[in-house]
CSV table of C-alpha atoms in Angstrom, one decimal:
chain,number,residue,atom,x,y,z
A,1255,MET,CA,85.1,95.8,294.8
A,1256,SER,CA,81.6,95.8,295.3
A,1257,TYR,CA,78.4,96.0,292.6
A,1258,LYS,CA,74.9,96.8,292.8
A,1259,ARG,CA,72.9,94.0,291.4
A,1260,ARG,CA,70.3,95.6,288.7
A,1261,ALA,CA,66.8,94.1,288.4
A,1262,PRO,CA,66.5,92.0,285.3
A,1263,ILE,CA,64.8,93.9,282.3
A,1264,ALA,CA,61.8,92.4,281.1
A,1265,PRO,CA,62.2,90.7,277.6
A,1266,PHE,CA,60.4,92.6,274.6
A,1267,THR,CA,57.4,90.3,273.2
A,1268,LEU,CA,57.2,89.7,269.8
A,1269,THR,CA,53.8,91.5,270.0
A,1270,THR,CA,55.3,94.6,271.6
A,1271,ILE,CA,57.8,95.1,268.9
A,1272,LEU,CA,55.4,94.3,265.9
A,1273,ALA,CA,52.8,96.8,267.9
A,1274,ALA,CA,55.8,99.6,267.9
A,1275,LEU,CA,56.5,98.9,264.3
A,1276,PHE,CA,52.7,99.2,263.3
A,1277,LEU,CA,52.3,102.5,265.2
A,1278,ALA,CA,55.8,103.8,263.4
A,1279,ALA,CA,54.6,102.7,260.0
A,1280,VAL,CA,51.0,104.8,260.5
A,1281,SER,CA,52.5,107.6,261.8
A,1282,PHE,CA,54.8,108.0,258.8
A,1283,LEU,CA,52.1,107.3,256.3
A,1284,ALA,CA,49.7,109.7,258.1
A,1285,PRO,CA,50.3,113.2,256.6
A,1286,ALA,CA,48.8,112.8,253.1
A,1287,PRO,CA,44.9,113.6,253.9
A,1288,SER,CA,42.2,111.6,252.5
A,1289,ALA,CA,40.1,112.7,249.5
A,1290,LEU,CA,37.3,113.5,251.3
A,1291,ALA,CA,39.5,115.7,254.0
A,1292,ASP,CA,37.8,117.9,256.5
A,1293,GLU,CA,39.6,120.7,254.6
A,1294,ALA,CA,42.6,120.4,252.1
A,1295,PRO,CA,45.7,122.0,253.0
A,1296,PRO,CA,45.8,125.3,250.7
A,1297,ARG,CA,49.5,125.2,249.6
A,1298,VAL,CA,51.4,122.3,248.5
A,1299,GLU,CA,55.2,122.6,248.9
A,1300,GLY,CA,57.0,123.0,245.5
A,1301,ALA,CA,53.7,123.9,243.5
A,1302,ARG,CA,52.2,127.6,243.0
A,1303,THR,CA,48.6,127.8,244.4
A,1304,VAL,CA,46.4,129.6,241.7
A,1305,ASP,CA,42.8,130.9,242.5
A,1306,ALA,CA,40.5,131.1,239.3
A,1307,ASP,CA,42.3,134.2,238.0
A,1308,GLY,CA,45.4,132.4,238.1
A,1309,VAL,CA,43.9,129.3,236.0
A,1310,LEU,CA,42.3,131.6,233.2
A,1311,ALA,CA,45.7,133.5,233.0
A,1312,LEU,CA,47.6,130.3,233.0
A,1313,ILE,CA,45.5,129.0,230.1
A,1314,GLU,CA,46.0,132.3,228.3
A,1315,SER,CA,49.5,132.3,228.4
A,1316,THR,CA,50.5,129.0,228.7
A,1317,PRO,CA,49.9,127.0,225.5
A,1318,THR,CA,51.9,123.8,227.1
A,1319,LEU,CA,49.6,123.6,230.1
A,1320,VAL,CA,48.4,119.9,231.0
A,1321,LEU,CA,45.2,120.6,233.0
A,1322,PHE,CA,44.3,117.7,235.2
A,1323,ASP,CA,40.7,117.4,236.7
A,1324,ASN,CA,40.9,114.9,239.8
A,1325,ARG,CA,37.4,114.5,240.5
A,1326,ARG,CA,35.3,111.2,240.2
A,1327,GLU,CA,33.9,110.4,236.9
A,1328,ALA,CA,30.2,111.9,237.9
A,1329,ASP,CA,31.5,115.2,238.6
A,1330,PHE,CA,33.7,115.3,235.5
A,1331,ARG,CA,30.8,114.6,233.2
A,1332,GLU,CA,28.6,117.5,235.0
A,1333,GLY,CA,31.3,119.9,233.5
A,1334,HIS,CA,35.1,120.7,233.8
A,1335,ILE,CA,37.4,123.1,232.6
A,1336,GLU,CA,37.8,123.3,228.9
A,1337,GLY,CA,40.9,120.8,227.9
A,1338,ALA,CA,40.8,119.1,231.3
A,1339,ILE,CA,41.9,115.3,231.3
A,1340,ARG,CA,40.3,113.8,234.0
A,1341,LEU,CA,42.9,111.5,236.2
A,1342,ILE,CA,41.8,111.0,239.9
A,1343,ASP,CA,44.4,111.0,242.2
A,1344,ASP,CA,44.2,107.1,243.0
A,1345,ASP,CA,45.2,106.4,239.4
A,1346,MET,CA,48.3,108.4,239.8
A,1347,THR,CA,50.9,105.7,240.4
A,1348,GLY,CA,54.0,106.9,239.2
A,1349,PRO,CA,55.2,109.4,236.8
A,1350,GLU,CA,54.5,107.4,233.8
A,1351,VAL,CA,50.9,108.0,234.2
A,1352,LEU,CA,51.2,111.8,233.6
A,1353,ALA,CA,54.0,111.2,231.0
A,1354,LYS,CA,51.2,109.1,229.0
A,1355,LEU,CA,49.1,112.1,229.1
A,1356,GLY,CA,51.7,114.4,227.7
A,1357,ALA,CA,53.0,115.7,230.8
A,1358,ALA,CA,56.7,115.6,231.0
A,1359,PRO,CA,58.6,116.9,234.3
A,1360,ALA,CA,59.3,120.4,233.1
A,1361,THR,CA,55.9,120.8,231.6
A,1362,PRO,CA,53.5,122.7,233.2
A,1363,VAL,CA,50.6,121.1,235.0
A,1364,LEU,CA,47.3,122.4,236.9
A,1365,PHE,CA,45.8,119.8,239.5
A,1366,TYR,CA,42.0,121.0,240.7
A,1367,CYS,CA,39.3,119.1,242.2
A,1368,ASN,CA,36.1,120.5,243.9
A,1369,GLY,CA,37.9,122.5,246.5
A,1370,PRO,CA,39.0,122.5,249.8
A,1371,LYS,CA,36.6,119.9,251.0
A,1372,CYS,CA,38.2,117.6,248.7
A,1373,ALA,CA,42.0,116.5,248.5
A,1374,ARG,CA,42.3,114.8,245.4
A,1375,ALA,CA,44.3,117.9,243.9
A,1376,TYR,CA,46.3,118.4,246.8
A,1377,ASN,CA,47.3,114.6,246.9
A,1378,ALA,CA,47.8,115.0,243.0
A,1379,ALA,CA,50.0,118.0,243.2
A,1380,ARG,CA,52.1,116.7,246.0
A,1381,LEU,CA,52.6,113.2,244.1
A,1382,ALA,CA,53.9,115.5,241.0
A,1383,VAL,CA,56.3,117.6,243.1
A,1384,GLY,CA,57.6,114.7,244.6
A,1385,TRP,CA,58.4,112.9,241.2
A,1386,GLY,CA,60.2,115.7,240.2
A,1387,TYR,CA,57.8,118.2,238.4
A,1388,THR,CA,58.9,121.5,238.3
A,1389,ALA,CA,56.1,123.7,236.8
A,1390,VAL,CA,53.1,122.2,239.2
A,1391,HIS,CA,49.9,124.2,240.0
A,1392,TYR,CA,47.5,123.7,242.4
A,1393,TYR,CA,43.9,125.1,242.0
A,1394,TYR,CA,43.2,125.3,245.9
A,1395,ALA,CA,39.4,126.6,245.5
A,1396,GLY,CA,38.8,124.3,242.7
A,1397,MET,CA,35.1,123.8,240.9
A,1398,GLY,CA,33.4,125.5,243.6
A,1399,GLU,CA,34.9,128.6,242.8
A,1400,TRP,CA,35.0,128.4,239.0
A,1401,LYS,CA,31.2,127.6,239.4
A,1402,ALA,CA,30.6,130.6,241.7
A,1403,LYS,CA,32.3,132.7,239.4
A,1404,GLY,CA,29.8,131.5,236.7
A,1405,LEU,CA,32.9,130.7,234.5
A,1406,PRO,CA,32.4,128.3,231.7
A,1407,LEU,CA,32.0,124.5,231.9
A,1408,ALA,CA,32.9,122.0,229.1
A,1409,LYS,CA,31.0,118.7,229.4
A,1410,PRO,CA,32.0,115.5,227.6
């Protein structure tokens, strides 16, 4: 009976293992775009994307709608959609944050920011969907379209 002797396999070093784990973690966390993305995705799975006319229709037809302005404080002070609550996406640490602001999982919610070059509304809508919110609306075009249409702005 003969057998072939195999060449010894080089042992993995701790550095190699840690590097592989780090790369796996980074690739797992990478899908969410930053707040200042080149272009935010136009759709959020599980949410309905709306334009300015859709926002107006929602405001008219949905008295329980909670509007979230996901922009910086300075942008909000320059003008926002009437009745919007400023909530930056970074402050959305769990569903209890939305609940404290009057939005239960079945409550219709709408998220907006400055538009396609800002991913804050995308991030916020994605979080809400992930937390089980069932009536999520995403205003992709955001304040850029709102202002271009000359729609009214509220100021604090």
